[in-house]
Short mmCIF file of C-alpha atoms and ligand atoms in Angstrom, two decimals:
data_model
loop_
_atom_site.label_atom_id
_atom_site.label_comp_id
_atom_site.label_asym_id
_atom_site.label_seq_id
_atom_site.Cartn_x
_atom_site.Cartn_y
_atom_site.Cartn_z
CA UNK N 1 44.43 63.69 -150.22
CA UNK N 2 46.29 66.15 -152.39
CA UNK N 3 48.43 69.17 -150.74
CA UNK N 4 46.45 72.08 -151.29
CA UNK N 5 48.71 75.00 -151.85
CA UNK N 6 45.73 77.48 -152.05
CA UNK N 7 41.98 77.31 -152.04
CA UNK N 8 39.04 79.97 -152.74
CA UNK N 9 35.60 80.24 -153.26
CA UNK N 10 33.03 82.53 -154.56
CA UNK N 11 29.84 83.42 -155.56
CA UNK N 12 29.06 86.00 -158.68
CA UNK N 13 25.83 87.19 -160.39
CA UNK N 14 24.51 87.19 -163.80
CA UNK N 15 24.56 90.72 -165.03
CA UNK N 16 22.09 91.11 -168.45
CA UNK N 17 22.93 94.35 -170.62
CA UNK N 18 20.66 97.36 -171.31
CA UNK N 19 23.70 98.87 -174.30
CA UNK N 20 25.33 96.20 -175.42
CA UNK N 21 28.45 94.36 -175.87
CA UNK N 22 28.53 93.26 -179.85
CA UNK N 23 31.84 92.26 -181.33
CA UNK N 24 35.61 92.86 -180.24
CA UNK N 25 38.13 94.80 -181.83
CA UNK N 26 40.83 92.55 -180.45
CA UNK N 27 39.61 88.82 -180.27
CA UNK N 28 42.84 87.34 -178.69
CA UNK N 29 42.63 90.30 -175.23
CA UNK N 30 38.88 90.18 -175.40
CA UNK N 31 38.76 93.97 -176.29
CA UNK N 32 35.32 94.90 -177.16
CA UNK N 33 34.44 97.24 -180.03
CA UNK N 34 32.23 99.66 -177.75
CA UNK N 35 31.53 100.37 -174.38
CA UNK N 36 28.46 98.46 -172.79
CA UNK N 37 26.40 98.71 -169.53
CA UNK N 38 24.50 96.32 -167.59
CA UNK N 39 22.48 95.11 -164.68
CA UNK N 40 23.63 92.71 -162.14
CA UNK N 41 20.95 90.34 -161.41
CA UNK N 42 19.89 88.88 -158.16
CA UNK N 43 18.66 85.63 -158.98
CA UNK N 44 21.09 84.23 -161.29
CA UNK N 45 24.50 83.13 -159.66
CA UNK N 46 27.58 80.96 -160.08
CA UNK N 47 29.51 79.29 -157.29
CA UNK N 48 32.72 78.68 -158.15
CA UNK N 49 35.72 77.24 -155.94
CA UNK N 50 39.69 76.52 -157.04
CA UNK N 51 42.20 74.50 -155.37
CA UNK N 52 46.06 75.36 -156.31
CA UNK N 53 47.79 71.56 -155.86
CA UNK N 54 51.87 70.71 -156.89
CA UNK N 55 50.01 67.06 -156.65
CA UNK N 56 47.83 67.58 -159.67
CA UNK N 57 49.05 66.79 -163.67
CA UNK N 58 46.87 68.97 -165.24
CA UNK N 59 43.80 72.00 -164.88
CA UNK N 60 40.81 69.91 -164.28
CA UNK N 61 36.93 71.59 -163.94
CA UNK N 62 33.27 70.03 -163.20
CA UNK N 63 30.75 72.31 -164.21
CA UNK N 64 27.62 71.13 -162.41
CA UNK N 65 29.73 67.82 -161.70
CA UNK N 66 30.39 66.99 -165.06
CA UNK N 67 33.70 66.66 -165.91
CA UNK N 68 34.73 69.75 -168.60
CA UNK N 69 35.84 68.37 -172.36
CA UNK N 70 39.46 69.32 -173.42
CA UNK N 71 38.77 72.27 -175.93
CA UNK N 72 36.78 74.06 -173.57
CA UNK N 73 38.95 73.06 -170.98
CA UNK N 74 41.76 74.86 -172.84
CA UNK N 75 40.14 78.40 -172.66
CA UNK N 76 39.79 77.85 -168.66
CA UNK N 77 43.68 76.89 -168.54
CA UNK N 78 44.60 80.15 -170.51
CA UNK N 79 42.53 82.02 -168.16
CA UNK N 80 43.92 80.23 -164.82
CA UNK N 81 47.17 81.03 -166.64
CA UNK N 82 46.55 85.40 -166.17
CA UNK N 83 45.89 84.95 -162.68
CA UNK N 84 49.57 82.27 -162.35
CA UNK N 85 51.53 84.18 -164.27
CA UNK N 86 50.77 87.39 -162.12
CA UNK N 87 51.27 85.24 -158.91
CA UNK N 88 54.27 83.44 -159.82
CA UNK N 89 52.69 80.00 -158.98
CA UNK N 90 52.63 76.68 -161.50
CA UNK N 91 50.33 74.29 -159.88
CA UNK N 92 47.77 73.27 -161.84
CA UNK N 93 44.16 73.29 -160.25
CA UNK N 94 40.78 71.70 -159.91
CA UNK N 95 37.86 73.68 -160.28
CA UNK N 96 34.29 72.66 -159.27
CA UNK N 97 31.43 75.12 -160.12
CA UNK N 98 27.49 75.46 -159.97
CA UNK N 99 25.24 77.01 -162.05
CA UNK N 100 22.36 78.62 -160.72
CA UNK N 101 21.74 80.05 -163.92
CA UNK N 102 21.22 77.86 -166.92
CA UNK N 103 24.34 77.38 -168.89
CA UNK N 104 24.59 78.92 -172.29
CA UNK N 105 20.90 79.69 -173.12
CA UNK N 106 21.50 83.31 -173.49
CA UNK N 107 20.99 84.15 -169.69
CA UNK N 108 24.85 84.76 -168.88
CA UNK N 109 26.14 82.32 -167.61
CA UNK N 110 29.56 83.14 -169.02
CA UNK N 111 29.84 86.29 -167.17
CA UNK N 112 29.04 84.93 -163.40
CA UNK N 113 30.84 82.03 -164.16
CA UNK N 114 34.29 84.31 -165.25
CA UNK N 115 33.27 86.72 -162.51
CA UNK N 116 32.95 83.77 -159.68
CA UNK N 117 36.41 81.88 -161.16
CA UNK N 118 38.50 84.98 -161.52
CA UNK N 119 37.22 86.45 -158.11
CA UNK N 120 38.32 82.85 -156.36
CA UNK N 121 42.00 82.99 -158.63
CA UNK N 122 42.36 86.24 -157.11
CA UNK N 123 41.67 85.35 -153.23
CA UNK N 124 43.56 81.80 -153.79
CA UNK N 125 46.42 83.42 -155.40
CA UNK N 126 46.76 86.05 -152.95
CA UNK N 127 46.85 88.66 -155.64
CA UNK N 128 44.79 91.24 -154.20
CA UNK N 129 43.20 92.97 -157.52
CA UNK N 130 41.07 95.66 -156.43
CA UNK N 131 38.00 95.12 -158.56
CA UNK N 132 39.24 97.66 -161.14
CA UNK N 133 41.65 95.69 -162.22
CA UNK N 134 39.76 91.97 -161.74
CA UNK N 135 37.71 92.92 -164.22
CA UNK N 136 40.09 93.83 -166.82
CA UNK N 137 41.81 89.89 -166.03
CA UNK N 138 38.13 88.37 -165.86
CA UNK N 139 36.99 90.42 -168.82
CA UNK N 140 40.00 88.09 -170.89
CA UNK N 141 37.38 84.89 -169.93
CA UNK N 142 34.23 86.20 -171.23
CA UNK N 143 33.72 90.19 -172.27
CA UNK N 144 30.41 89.98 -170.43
CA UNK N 145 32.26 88.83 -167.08
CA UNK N 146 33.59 92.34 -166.47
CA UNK N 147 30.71 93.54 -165.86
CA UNK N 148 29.87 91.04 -163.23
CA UNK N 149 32.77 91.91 -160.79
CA UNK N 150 30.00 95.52 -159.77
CA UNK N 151 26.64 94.78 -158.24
CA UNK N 152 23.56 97.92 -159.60
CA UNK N 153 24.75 99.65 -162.57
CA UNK N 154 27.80 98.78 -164.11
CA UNK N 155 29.45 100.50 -167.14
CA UNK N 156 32.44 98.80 -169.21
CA UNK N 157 34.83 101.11 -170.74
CA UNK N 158 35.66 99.86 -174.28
CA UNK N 159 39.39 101.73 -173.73
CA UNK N 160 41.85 102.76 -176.07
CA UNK N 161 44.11 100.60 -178.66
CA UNK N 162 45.12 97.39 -177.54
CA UNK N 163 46.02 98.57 -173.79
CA UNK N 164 44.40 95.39 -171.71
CA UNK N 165 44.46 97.74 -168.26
CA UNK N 166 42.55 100.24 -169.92
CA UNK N 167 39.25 98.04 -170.68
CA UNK N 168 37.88 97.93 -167.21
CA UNK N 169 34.30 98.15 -165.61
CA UNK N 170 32.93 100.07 -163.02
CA UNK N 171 29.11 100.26 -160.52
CA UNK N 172 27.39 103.86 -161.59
CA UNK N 173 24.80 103.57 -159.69
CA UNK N 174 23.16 101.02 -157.08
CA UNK N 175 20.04 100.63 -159.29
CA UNK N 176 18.49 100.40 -155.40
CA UNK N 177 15.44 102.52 -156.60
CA UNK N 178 12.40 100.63 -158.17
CA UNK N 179 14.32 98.66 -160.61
CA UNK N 180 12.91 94.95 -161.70
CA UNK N 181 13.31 92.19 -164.34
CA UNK N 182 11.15 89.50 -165.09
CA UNK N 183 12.93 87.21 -167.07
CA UNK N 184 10.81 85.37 -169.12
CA UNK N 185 12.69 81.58 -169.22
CA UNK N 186 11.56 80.53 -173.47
CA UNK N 187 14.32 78.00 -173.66
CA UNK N 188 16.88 77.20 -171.14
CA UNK N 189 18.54 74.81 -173.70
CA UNK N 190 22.09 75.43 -174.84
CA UNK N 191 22.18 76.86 -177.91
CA UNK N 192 23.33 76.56 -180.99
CA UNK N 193 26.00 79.28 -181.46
CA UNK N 194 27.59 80.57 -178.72
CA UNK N 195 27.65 84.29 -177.79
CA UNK N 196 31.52 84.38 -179.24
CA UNK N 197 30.69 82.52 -182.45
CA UNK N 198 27.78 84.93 -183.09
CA UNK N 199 29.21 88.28 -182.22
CA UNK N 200 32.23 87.20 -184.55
CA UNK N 201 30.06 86.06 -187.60
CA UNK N 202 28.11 89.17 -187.19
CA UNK N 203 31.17 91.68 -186.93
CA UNK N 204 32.91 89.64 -190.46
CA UNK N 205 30.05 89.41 -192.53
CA UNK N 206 26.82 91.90 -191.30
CA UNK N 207 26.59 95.19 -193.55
CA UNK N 208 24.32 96.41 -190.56
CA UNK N 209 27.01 96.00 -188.53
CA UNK N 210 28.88 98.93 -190.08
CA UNK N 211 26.34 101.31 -188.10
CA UNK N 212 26.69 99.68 -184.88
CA UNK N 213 28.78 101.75 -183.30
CA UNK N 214 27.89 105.04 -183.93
CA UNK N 215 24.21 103.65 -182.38
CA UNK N 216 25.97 102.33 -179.02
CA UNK N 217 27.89 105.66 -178.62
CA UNK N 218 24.14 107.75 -178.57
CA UNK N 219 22.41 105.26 -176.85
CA UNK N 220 25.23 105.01 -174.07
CA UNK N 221 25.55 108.68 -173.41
CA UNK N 222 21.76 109.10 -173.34
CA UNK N 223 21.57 105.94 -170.95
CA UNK N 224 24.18 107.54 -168.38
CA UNK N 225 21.95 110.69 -168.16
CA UNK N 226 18.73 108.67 -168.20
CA UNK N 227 20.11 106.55 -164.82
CA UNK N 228 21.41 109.67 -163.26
CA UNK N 229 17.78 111.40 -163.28
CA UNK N 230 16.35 108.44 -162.25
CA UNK N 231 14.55 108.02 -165.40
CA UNK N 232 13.26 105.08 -166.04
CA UNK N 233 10.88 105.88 -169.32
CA UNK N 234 14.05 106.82 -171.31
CA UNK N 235 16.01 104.16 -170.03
CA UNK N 236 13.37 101.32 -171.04
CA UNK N 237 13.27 103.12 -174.40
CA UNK N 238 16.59 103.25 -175.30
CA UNK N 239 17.88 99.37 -173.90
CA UNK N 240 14.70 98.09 -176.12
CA UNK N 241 16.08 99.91 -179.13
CA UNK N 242 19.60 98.82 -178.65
CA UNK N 243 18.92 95.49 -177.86
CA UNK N 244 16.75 95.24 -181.19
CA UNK N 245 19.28 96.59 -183.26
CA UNK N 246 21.84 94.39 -182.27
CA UNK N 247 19.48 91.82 -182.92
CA UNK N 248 18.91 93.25 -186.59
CA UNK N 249 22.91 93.25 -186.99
CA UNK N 250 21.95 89.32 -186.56
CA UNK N 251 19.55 89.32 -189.84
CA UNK N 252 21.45 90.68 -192.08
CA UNK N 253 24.87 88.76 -191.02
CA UNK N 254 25.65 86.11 -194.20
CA UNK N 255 24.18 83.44 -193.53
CA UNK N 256 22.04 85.78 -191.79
CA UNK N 257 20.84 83.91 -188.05
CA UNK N 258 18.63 84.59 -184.99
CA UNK N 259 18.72 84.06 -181.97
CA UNK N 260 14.70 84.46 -181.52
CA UNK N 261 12.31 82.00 -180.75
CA UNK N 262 8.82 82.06 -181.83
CA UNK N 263 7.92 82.20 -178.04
CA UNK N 264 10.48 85.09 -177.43
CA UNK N 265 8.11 86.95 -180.65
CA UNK N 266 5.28 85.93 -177.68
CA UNK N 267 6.52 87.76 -174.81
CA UNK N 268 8.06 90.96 -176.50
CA UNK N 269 4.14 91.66 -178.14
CA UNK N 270 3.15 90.75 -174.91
CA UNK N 271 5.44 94.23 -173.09
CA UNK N 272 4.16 95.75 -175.89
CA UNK N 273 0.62 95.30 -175.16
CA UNK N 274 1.33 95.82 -171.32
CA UNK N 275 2.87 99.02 -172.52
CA UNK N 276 -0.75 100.04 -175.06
CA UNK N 277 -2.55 99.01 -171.68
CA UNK N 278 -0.75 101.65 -169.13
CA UNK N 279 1.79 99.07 -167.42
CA UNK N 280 5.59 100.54 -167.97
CA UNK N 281 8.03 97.53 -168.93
CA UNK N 282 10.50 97.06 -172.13
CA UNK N 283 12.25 94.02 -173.15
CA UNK N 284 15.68 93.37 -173.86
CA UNK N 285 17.03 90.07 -174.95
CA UNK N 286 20.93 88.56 -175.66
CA UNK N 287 21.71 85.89 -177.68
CA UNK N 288 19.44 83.40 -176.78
CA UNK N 289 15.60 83.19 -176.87
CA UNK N 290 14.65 84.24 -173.52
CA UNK N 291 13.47 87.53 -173.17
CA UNK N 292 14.10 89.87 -170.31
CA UNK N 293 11.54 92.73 -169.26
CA UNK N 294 12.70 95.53 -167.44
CA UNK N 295 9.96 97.07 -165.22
CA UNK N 296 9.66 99.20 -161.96
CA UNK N 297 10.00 96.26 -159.18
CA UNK N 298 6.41 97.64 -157.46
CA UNK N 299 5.04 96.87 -160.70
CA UNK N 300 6.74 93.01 -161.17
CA UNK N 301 3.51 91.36 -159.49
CA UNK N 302 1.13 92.85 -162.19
CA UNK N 303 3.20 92.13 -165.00
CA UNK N 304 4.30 88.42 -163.99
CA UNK N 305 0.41 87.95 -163.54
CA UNK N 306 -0.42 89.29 -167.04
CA UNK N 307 2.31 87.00 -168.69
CA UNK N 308 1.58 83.90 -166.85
CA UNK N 309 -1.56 83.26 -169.18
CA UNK N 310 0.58 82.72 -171.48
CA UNK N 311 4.14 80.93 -169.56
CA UNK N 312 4.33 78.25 -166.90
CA UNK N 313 4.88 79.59 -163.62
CA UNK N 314 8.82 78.36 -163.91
CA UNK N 315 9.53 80.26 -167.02
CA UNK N 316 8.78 84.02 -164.58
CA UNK N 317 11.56 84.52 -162.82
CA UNK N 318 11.85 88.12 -160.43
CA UNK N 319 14.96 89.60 -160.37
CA UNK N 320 16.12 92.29 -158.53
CA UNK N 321 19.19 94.25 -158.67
CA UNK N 322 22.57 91.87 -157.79
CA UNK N 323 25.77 92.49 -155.90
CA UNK N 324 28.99 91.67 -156.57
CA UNK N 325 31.10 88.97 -156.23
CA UNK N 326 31.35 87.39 -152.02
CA UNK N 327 33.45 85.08 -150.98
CA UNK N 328 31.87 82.07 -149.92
CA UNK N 329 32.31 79.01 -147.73
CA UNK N 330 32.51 75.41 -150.24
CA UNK N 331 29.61 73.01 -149.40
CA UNK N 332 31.06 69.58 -150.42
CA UNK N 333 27.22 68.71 -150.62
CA UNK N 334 26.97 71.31 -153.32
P1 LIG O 1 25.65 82.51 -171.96
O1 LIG O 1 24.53 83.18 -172.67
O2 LIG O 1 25.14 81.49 -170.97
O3 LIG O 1 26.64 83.47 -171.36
P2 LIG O 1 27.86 81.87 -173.75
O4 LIG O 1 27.82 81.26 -175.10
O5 LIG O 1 28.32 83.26 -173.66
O6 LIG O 1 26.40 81.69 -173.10
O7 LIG O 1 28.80 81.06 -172.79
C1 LIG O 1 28.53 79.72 -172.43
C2 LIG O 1 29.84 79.03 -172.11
O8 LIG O 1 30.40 79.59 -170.91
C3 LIG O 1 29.68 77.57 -171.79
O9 LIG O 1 29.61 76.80 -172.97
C4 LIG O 1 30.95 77.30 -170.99
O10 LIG O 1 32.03 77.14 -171.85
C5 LIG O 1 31.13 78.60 -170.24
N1 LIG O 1 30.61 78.45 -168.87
C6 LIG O 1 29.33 78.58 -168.44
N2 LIG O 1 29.23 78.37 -167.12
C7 LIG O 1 30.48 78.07 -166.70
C8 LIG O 1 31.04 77.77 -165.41
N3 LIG O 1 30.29 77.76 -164.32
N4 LIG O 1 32.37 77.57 -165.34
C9 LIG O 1 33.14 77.64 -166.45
N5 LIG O 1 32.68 77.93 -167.67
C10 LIG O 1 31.37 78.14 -167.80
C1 LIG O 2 24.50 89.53 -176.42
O1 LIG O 2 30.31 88.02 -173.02
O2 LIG O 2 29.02 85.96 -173.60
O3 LIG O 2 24.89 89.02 -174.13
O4 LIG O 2 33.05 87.72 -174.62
O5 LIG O 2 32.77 86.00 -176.39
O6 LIG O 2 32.49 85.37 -173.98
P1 LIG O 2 32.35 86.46 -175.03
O7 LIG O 2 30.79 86.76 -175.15
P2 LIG O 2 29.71 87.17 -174.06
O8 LIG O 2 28.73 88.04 -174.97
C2 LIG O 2 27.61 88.68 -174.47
C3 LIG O 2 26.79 89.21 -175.60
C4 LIG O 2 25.43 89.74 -175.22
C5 LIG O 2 25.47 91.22 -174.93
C6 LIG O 2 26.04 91.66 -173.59
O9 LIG O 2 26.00 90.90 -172.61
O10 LIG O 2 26.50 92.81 -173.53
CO1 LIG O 3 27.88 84.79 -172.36
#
């Protein structure tokens, strides 16, 4: 048996964006070219737990109890790295996590998982990072994982220059009033260009993306006011628009790419249709093919019903609003 030096676990949500996260202004720190804001799902999680030994050679990880490959494996060392340097320890760890999401198909896997391994660096390490300043360490994993270290609401502050501590997230709002999302499951195989590869083609080669910015900085302020009056018209409206014009930034990158499915084409005339019919909901999707519809949660039944003529019962997933990362106690079994 090795010598454990220090051991934590932890659980951390998905969170799926309603502004989003498109590109970084500083690739190496994970800055991100605009602010961003998010939900924190219930139903998607990671469980993640990290064991500090002097006995092990090297940073190992099973993800879902496969064994990691080397060149990912090197962007989970760097990361373990943040968390050692700040604690003053060496060891190099194992790492065993679950996925109760499915892994990179565009349902965010990256950001619980970041959320769930930086949360369990912090505890092991005994660094004591209020959640502040987590998420600026866990945002340097994956930009989305900030995001994940709130429950409700959460807004990510772009921040100023190339100041690290200044890129942080915080909760707005609890989201505890009516808020659903029926995630519509199209393809829960990985795909073909990860979230990093695509923002970064997009930001190099897209003319649209020129514009980007300027859209994310009206659609965030009128998405803080929309939240604050409880208004969830204007805040379906606006994520729907945002999330399609990041997608557009996608079309005209060169080679221009999609992440779009012809089933994802499916379920986003479906919310329109809902919408013709009287039934509230708007659809939001990241880069993958699965589309997510926001709706009022006392209205989830009606619209899982109406898209189930057309999706297999396990493609409708209810979500609620998510909390934040918990500390949890390791199952061996898991
Ligand atoms: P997603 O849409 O799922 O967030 P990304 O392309 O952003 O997709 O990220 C997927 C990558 O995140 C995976 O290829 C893997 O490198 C990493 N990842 C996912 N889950 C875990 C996990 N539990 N622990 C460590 N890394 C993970
Ligand atoms: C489309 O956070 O997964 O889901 O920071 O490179 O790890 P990296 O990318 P990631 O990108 C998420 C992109 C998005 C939009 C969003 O979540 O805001
Ligand atoms: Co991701």
């Amino acid at each position: 048996m090795p010598d454990i030096t220090h051991e934590a676990a932890y659980r951390a949500h998905t969170n799926i964006a309603l502004i989003k996260y498109w590109g970084k202004r500083n690739p190496e720190l994970f800055l991100p070219v605009t602010s961003s804001l998010s939900l924190t799902l219930d139903a998607f999680y990671t469980e993640t737990r990290i064991q500090f030994s002097p006995d092990y050679t090297r940073d190992t990880l099973y993800l879902n109890h496969k064994q990691m490959e080397a060149d990912e494996m090197a962007h989970i060392s760097h990361f373990v790295d943040l968390f050692r340097q700040e604690a003053g320890v060496q060891a190099a760890c194992q790492i065993n996590s679950i996925n109760h999401v499915p892994t990179a198909a565009g349902l965010a896997s990256s950001a619980s998982a970041f959320a769930a391994l930086g949360s369990a660096c912090n505890t092991a390490l005994g660094l004591n990072m209020d959640a502040q300043q987590l998420s600026t360490f866990v945002r340097q994993g994956s930009g989305s994982a900030s995001r994940s270290v709130h429950g409700g609401f959460v807004l990510w502050h772009r921040g100023e220059g190339d100041v690290s501590s200044s890129s942080f997230t915080e909760q707005i709002d609890d989201a505890n009033w009516d808020i659903g999302m029926l995630v519509v499951a199209v393809n829960t195989e990985v795909k073909p260009f990860s979230s990093r590869a695509g923002m970064q083609h997009t930001v190099e080669t897209s003319p649209f993306y020129q514009q980007w910015p300027a859209e994310v900085e009206k659609d965030l302020a009128l998405m803080l006011e929309a939240i604050e009056a409880q208004d969830f018209t204007t805040m379906g409206e606006i994520s729907e628009h945002n999330a399609m014009k990041m997608h557009a930034t996608m079309l005209a990158a060169k080679p221009s790419f999609t992440y779009f499915q012809g089933e994802s084409i499916l379920a986003m005339h479906l919310v329109q249709k809902l919408r013709r019919e009287g039934l509230e909901c708007y659809y939001t999707m990241d880069a993958g093919p699965n589309v997510k519809v926001l709706c009022r949660q006392s209205d989830m039944a009606h619209i899982k019903a109406a898209f189930a003529i057309h999706f297999k019962p396990d493609q409708l997933i209810e979500a609620k609003p998510g909390p934040g990362p918990e500390a949890i106690q390791w199952k061996e079994a898991n």
